[in-house]
mmCIF file of C-alpha atoms and ligand atoms in Angstrom:
data_model
loop_
_atom_site.group_PDB
_atom_site.id
_atom_site.type_symbol
_atom_site.label_atom_id
_atom_site.label_comp_id
_atom_site.label_asym_id
_atom_site.label_seq_id
_atom_site.Cartn_x
_atom_site.Cartn_y
_atom_site.Cartn_z
ATOM 1 C CA UNK A 12 -0.167 0.336 -0.156
ATOM 2 C CA UNK A 13 1.301 3.028 -0.769
ATOM 3 C CA UNK A 14 1.411 5.934 2.006
ATOM 4 C CA UNK A 15 2.523 9.474 2.122
ATOM 5 C CA UNK A 16 4.069 9.984 6.087
ATOM 6 C CA UNK A 17 4.495 13.447 7.699
ATOM 7 C CA UNK A 18 5.658 14.050 11.176
ATOM 8 C CA UNK A 19 8.414 16.643 12.793
ATOM 9 C CA UNK A 20 11.157 14.747 11.613
ATOM 10 C CA UNK A 21 12.804 11.763 9.751
ATOM 11 C CA UNK A 22 13.261 10.356 12.380
ATOM 12 C CA UNK A 23 10.014 10.569 13.710
ATOM 13 C CA UNK A 24 8.399 9.540 10.003
ATOM 14 C CA UNK A 25 10.635 6.504 10.040
ATOM 15 C CA UNK A 26 8.725 5.740 13.908
ATOM 16 C CA UNK A 27 5.584 5.942 12.735
ATOM 17 C CA UNK A 28 5.575 4.192 9.109
ATOM 18 C CA UNK A 29 6.745 1.331 11.794
ATOM 19 C CA UNK A 30 3.920 1.962 13.817
ATOM 20 C CA UNK A 31 1.402 1.958 10.842
ATOM 21 C CA UNK A 32 2.434 -1.165 9.419
ATOM 22 C CA UNK A 33 2.206 -2.941 12.809
ATOM 23 C CA UNK A 34 -1.529 -1.210 12.841
ATOM 24 C CA UNK A 35 -2.024 -2.105 9.433
ATOM 25 C CA UNK A 36 -0.073 -5.676 9.730
ATOM 26 C CA UNK A 37 0.991 -4.555 6.268
ATOM 27 C CA UNK A 38 4.157 -3.682 4.351
ATOM 28 C CA UNK A 39 3.831 0.155 3.287
ATOM 29 C CA UNK A 40 5.663 1.942 0.445
ATOM 30 C CA UNK A 41 6.132 5.579 1.153
ATOM 31 C CA UNK A 42 5.493 8.192 -1.110
ATOM 32 C CA UNK A 43 7.299 11.277 -1.096
ATOM 33 C CA UNK A 44 5.935 15.099 -0.785
ATOM 34 C CA UNK A 45 6.739 18.720 -0.804
ATOM 35 C CA UNK A 46 5.572 18.779 3.260
ATOM 36 C CA UNK A 47 8.994 16.371 3.775
ATOM 37 C CA UNK A 48 10.700 19.568 4.059
ATOM 38 C CA UNK A 49 8.794 21.790 6.640
ATOM 39 C CA UNK A 50 8.818 20.714 10.451
ATOM 40 C CA UNK A 51 7.149 21.433 13.425
ATOM 41 C CA UNK A 52 3.903 23.275 14.514
ATOM 42 C CA UNK A 53 2.681 25.211 13.456
ATOM 43 C CA UNK A 54 4.151 24.984 9.850
ATOM 44 C CA UNK A 55 2.527 21.006 9.439
ATOM 45 C CA UNK A 56 -1.146 22.875 9.994
ATOM 46 C CA UNK A 57 0.276 25.461 7.218
ATOM 47 C CA UNK A 58 1.263 23.070 4.350
ATOM 48 C CA UNK A 59 -1.159 20.657 5.468
ATOM 49 C CA UNK A 60 -4.113 21.663 2.643
ATOM 50 C CA UNK A 61 -1.068 22.434 0.166
ATOM 51 C CA UNK A 62 0.111 18.756 0.530
ATOM 52 C CA UNK A 63 -3.139 17.125 1.021
ATOM 53 C CA UNK A 64 -3.799 18.305 -2.745
ATOM 54 C CA UNK A 65 -0.394 17.672 -3.952
ATOM 55 C CA UNK A 66 -1.019 14.183 -2.755
ATOM 56 C CA UNK A 67 -4.126 13.710 -4.397
ATOM 57 C CA UNK A 68 -3.597 15.350 -7.397
ATOM 58 C CA UNK A 69 0.018 14.449 -8.397
ATOM 59 C CA UNK A 70 0.720 10.945 -6.891
ATOM 60 C CA UNK A 71 -0.467 7.129 -6.610
ATOM 61 C CA UNK A 72 -1.100 7.739 -2.594
ATOM 62 C CA UNK A 73 -4.139 5.558 -0.832
ATOM 63 C CA UNK A 74 -3.482 6.629 1.997
ATOM 64 C CA UNK A 75 -1.732 9.890 4.052
ATOM 65 C CA UNK A 76 -0.617 9.416 7.901
ATOM 66 C CA UNK A 77 -0.003 12.592 10.205
ATOM 67 C CA UNK A 78 1.287 12.742 13.556
ATOM 68 C CA UNK A 79 2.072 15.646 15.309
ATOM 69 C CA UNK A 80 3.587 16.613 19.128
ATOM 70 C CA UNK A 81 0.947 17.974 21.020
ATOM 71 C CA UNK A 82 3.611 19.990 23.431
ATOM 72 C CA UNK A 83 1.897 22.185 25.888
ATOM 73 C CA UNK A 84 -1.306 22.613 23.631
ATOM 74 C CA UNK A 85 -4.534 19.898 25.418
ATOM 75 C CA UNK A 86 -4.640 16.590 24.634
ATOM 76 C CA UNK A 87 -7.217 15.338 22.401
ATOM 77 C CA UNK A 88 -10.386 13.758 24.083
ATOM 78 C CA UNK A 89 -13.698 11.980 23.002
ATOM 79 C CA UNK A 90 -15.482 15.262 24.131
ATOM 80 C CA UNK A 91 -14.175 17.127 21.183
ATOM 81 C CA UNK A 92 -15.391 14.248 18.680
ATOM 82 C CA UNK A 93 -19.200 15.270 19.749
ATOM 83 C CA UNK A 94 -21.315 17.515 17.357
ATOM 84 C CA UNK A 95 -19.736 20.975 16.782
ATOM 85 C CA UNK A 96 -17.596 20.459 20.395
ATOM 86 C CA UNK A 97 -14.097 20.294 18.018
ATOM 87 C CA UNK A 98 -11.637 22.449 20.710
ATOM 88 C CA UNK A 99 -9.708 25.179 19.377
ATOM 89 C CA UNK A 100 -6.341 25.028 20.259
ATOM 90 C CA UNK A 101 -6.666 20.624 19.959
ATOM 91 C CA UNK A 102 -4.420 20.225 17.521
ATOM 92 C CA UNK A 103 -5.675 16.872 16.078
ATOM 93 C CA UNK A 104 -9.711 18.882 16.230
ATOM 94 C CA UNK A 105 -7.168 21.705 14.402
ATOM 95 C CA UNK A 106 -5.992 19.343 11.985
ATOM 96 C CA UNK A 107 -9.143 17.155 11.152
ATOM 97 C CA UNK A 108 -10.990 20.532 10.336
ATOM 98 C CA UNK A 109 -8.047 21.257 7.767
ATOM 99 C CA UNK A 110 -8.925 17.977 6.315
ATOM 100 C CA UNK A 111 -12.057 17.767 6.451
ATOM 101 C CA UNK A 112 -12.073 20.643 4.387
ATOM 102 C CA UNK A 113 -9.580 19.984 1.997
ATOM 103 C CA UNK A 114 -11.400 16.338 1.475
ATOM 104 C CA UNK A 115 -14.541 17.923 0.532
ATOM 105 C CA UNK A 116 -12.939 20.365 -1.873
ATOM 106 C CA UNK A 117 -11.446 18.146 -4.225
ATOM 107 C CA UNK A 118 -12.211 16.599 -7.274
ATOM 108 C CA UNK A 119 -12.682 12.765 -7.239
ATOM 109 C CA UNK A 120 -9.479 11.316 -8.519
ATOM 110 C CA UNK A 121 -9.595 9.340 -11.971
ATOM 111 C CA UNK A 122 -8.360 6.367 -11.013
ATOM 112 C CA UNK A 123 -7.617 5.987 -7.239
ATOM 113 C CA UNK A 124 -10.438 6.561 -4.612
ATOM 114 C CA UNK A 125 -10.266 9.865 -2.263
ATOM 115 C CA UNK A 126 -7.072 10.011 -0.118
ATOM 116 C CA UNK A 127 -7.604 7.505 3.219
ATOM 117 C CA UNK A 128 -6.206 9.615 6.105
ATOM 118 C CA UNK A 129 -4.871 9.195 9.748
ATOM 119 C CA UNK A 130 -4.050 11.408 12.337
ATOM 120 C CA UNK A 131 -2.480 11.266 15.962
ATOM 121 C CA UNK A 132 -1.308 13.447 18.608
ATOM 122 C CA UNK A 133 1.708 12.374 20.502
ATOM 123 C CA UNK A 134 0.994 13.780 24.618
ATOM 124 C CA UNK A 135 3.576 15.599 24.530
ATOM 125 C CA UNK A 136 5.840 14.367 22.082
ATOM 126 C CA UNK A 137 6.856 11.334 20.039
ATOM 127 C CA UNK A 138 9.061 9.996 22.745
ATOM 128 C CA UNK A 139 6.340 9.836 24.942
ATOM 129 C CA UNK A 140 4.912 7.030 23.069
ATOM 130 C CA UNK A 141 8.328 5.626 22.247
ATOM 131 C CA UNK A 142 9.285 5.114 26.121
ATOM 132 C CA UNK A 143 5.690 3.369 26.907
ATOM 133 C CA UNK A 144 6.022 -0.110 28.591
ATOM 134 C CA UNK A 145 9.682 1.105 29.358
ATOM 135 C CA UNK A 146 9.482 3.447 31.911
ATOM 136 C CA UNK A 147 6.058 3.083 33.700
ATOM 137 C CA UNK A 148 5.791 6.847 34.607
ATOM 138 C CA UNK A 149 5.401 8.509 31.424
ATOM 139 C CA UNK A 150 1.420 7.951 30.589
ATOM 140 C CA UNK A 151 -1.146 9.893 29.174
ATOM 141 C CA UNK A 152 -2.850 10.332 32.014
ATOM 142 C CA UNK A 153 0.235 11.898 33.985
ATOM 143 C CA UNK A 154 0.785 14.350 31.211
ATOM 144 C CA UNK A 155 -3.152 15.687 31.726
ATOM 145 C CA UNK A 156 -2.785 15.551 35.753
ATOM 146 C CA UNK A 157 0.214 17.689 35.367
ATOM 147 C CA UNK A 158 -1.530 19.913 33.000
ATOM 148 C CA UNK A 159 -4.646 20.186 34.920
ATOM 149 C CA UNK A 160 -3.138 20.925 38.449
ATOM 150 C CA UNK A 161 0.694 20.464 38.647
ATOM 151 C CA UNK A 162 3.280 19.492 38.716
ATOM 152 C CA UNK A 163 4.115 18.066 35.065
ATOM 153 C CA UNK A 164 5.467 14.593 35.745
ATOM 154 C CA UNK A 165 8.492 15.144 33.473
ATOM 155 C CA UNK A 166 9.803 18.170 30.907
ATOM 156 C CA UNK A 167 10.321 17.031 26.698
ATOM 157 C CA UNK A 168 13.839 17.711 27.468
ATOM 158 C CA UNK A 169 13.436 14.614 29.958
ATOM 159 C CA UNK A 170 11.934 12.752 27.724
ATOM 160 C CA UNK A 171 14.711 12.516 25.568
ATOM 161 C CA UNK A 172 17.189 12.470 27.642
ATOM 162 C CA UNK A 173 15.255 9.136 29.117
ATOM 163 C CA UNK A 174 14.650 8.359 25.909
ATOM 164 C CA UNK A 175 18.252 8.517 24.127
ATOM 165 C CA UNK A 176 20.940 9.466 27.413
ATOM 166 C CA UNK A 177 20.807 13.015 26.011
ATOM 167 C CA UNK A 178 18.616 15.757 25.455
ATOM 168 C CA UNK A 179 20.187 16.480 21.880
ATOM 169 C CA UNK A 180 20.868 13.513 20.328
ATOM 170 C CA UNK A 181 22.497 13.305 17.094
ATOM 171 C CA UNK A 182 19.983 12.155 14.309
ATOM 172 C CA UNK A 183 21.758 9.187 13.634
ATOM 173 C CA UNK A 184 20.847 8.483 17.461
ATOM 174 C CA UNK A 185 17.491 9.577 17.164
ATOM 175 C CA UNK A 186 16.453 7.071 14.667
ATOM 176 C CA UNK A 187 18.788 4.098 15.916
ATOM 177 C CA UNK A 188 16.870 4.113 19.338
ATOM 178 C CA UNK A 189 13.578 5.490 17.859
ATOM 179 C CA UNK A 190 13.392 2.556 15.439
ATOM 180 C CA UNK A 191 14.434 -0.092 17.960
ATOM 181 C CA UNK A 192 11.852 1.464 20.241
ATOM 182 C CA UNK A 193 8.981 1.508 17.543
ATOM 183 C CA UNK A 194 10.078 -1.920 16.538
ATOM 184 C CA UNK A 195 9.666 -2.940 20.330
ATOM 185 C CA UNK A 196 6.121 -1.627 20.163
ATOM 186 C CA UNK A 197 5.381 -2.990 17.295
ATOM 187 C CA UNK A 198 5.260 -6.506 18.394
ATOM 188 C CA UNK A 199 2.405 -5.513 21.192
ATOM 189 C CA UNK A 200 0.509 -2.448 20.229
ATOM 190 C CA UNK A 201 -1.321 -3.231 23.481
ATOM 191 C CA UNK A 202 0.218 -1.034 26.037
ATOM 192 C CA UNK A 203 0.578 2.218 23.583
ATOM 193 C CA UNK A 204 -3.521 1.787 22.778
ATOM 194 C CA UNK A 205 -4.079 1.863 26.501
ATOM 195 C CA UNK A 206 -1.958 4.127 27.788
ATOM 196 C CA UNK A 207 -2.099 6.458 25.191
ATOM 197 C CA UNK A 208 -5.666 6.410 24.349
ATOM 198 C CA UNK A 209 -6.460 10.068 23.592
ATOM 199 C CA UNK A 210 -3.915 10.458 21.050
ATOM 200 C CA UNK A 211 -2.695 7.212 19.699
ATOM 201 C CA UNK A 212 -5.861 6.091 19.481
ATOM 202 C CA UNK A 213 -7.258 8.103 16.904
ATOM 203 C CA UNK A 214 -4.682 6.896 14.708
ATOM 204 C CA UNK A 215 -5.193 3.196 15.195
ATOM 205 C CA UNK A 216 -8.789 4.241 14.684
ATOM 206 C CA UNK A 217 -8.067 5.710 11.319
ATOM 207 C CA UNK A 218 -5.733 3.219 9.942
ATOM 208 C CA UNK A 219 -8.399 0.283 11.611
ATOM 209 C CA UNK A 220 -11.006 2.376 9.202
ATOM 210 C CA UNK A 221 -9.326 1.634 6.431
HETATM 211 ZN ZN1 ZN B 305 -9.063 17.507 20.058
#
């Protein structure tokens, strides 16, 4: 299956591809696109419409998978999915609104169905997902509790130190460690499903609906 990936770094995208293949239980063939040159929030949000149109009209991509880090923004919640309840500050809700808008306004593709889309939100960063099951203190609930009543259970920099052994890993080290962690999670997604349900759940459900 031909899939385009977008995440905040090439290492993130490689880990995302491994998780996607584990969820879909099949190999995927990556499709390149101009969005790969852009990084980080809010750039991802800004380039998303153009990336989706490019993939829709100019590539044979069947699917598009995107994750962003929540950082300090509100985590996604099921309550946002009630009619007219989408949360303005939630990055997942923002990306969904953009994707829905593009999908409603593109012409049908001559030979391919509408691009399938799956979106996820790593709370607070993809390093937390990759530490899931390896460090029992790292959970979505711990972060959400911290946001509600403080203190924060860990920092983004602290998560990097836990995962890479340094808060400033080289791209090579980052990629190597991320791939190893993603392959551990790909063996068994249940801890990620349980402990990161609000941000990983939408990604899994999106992919499962393809
Ligand atoms: Zn939301």
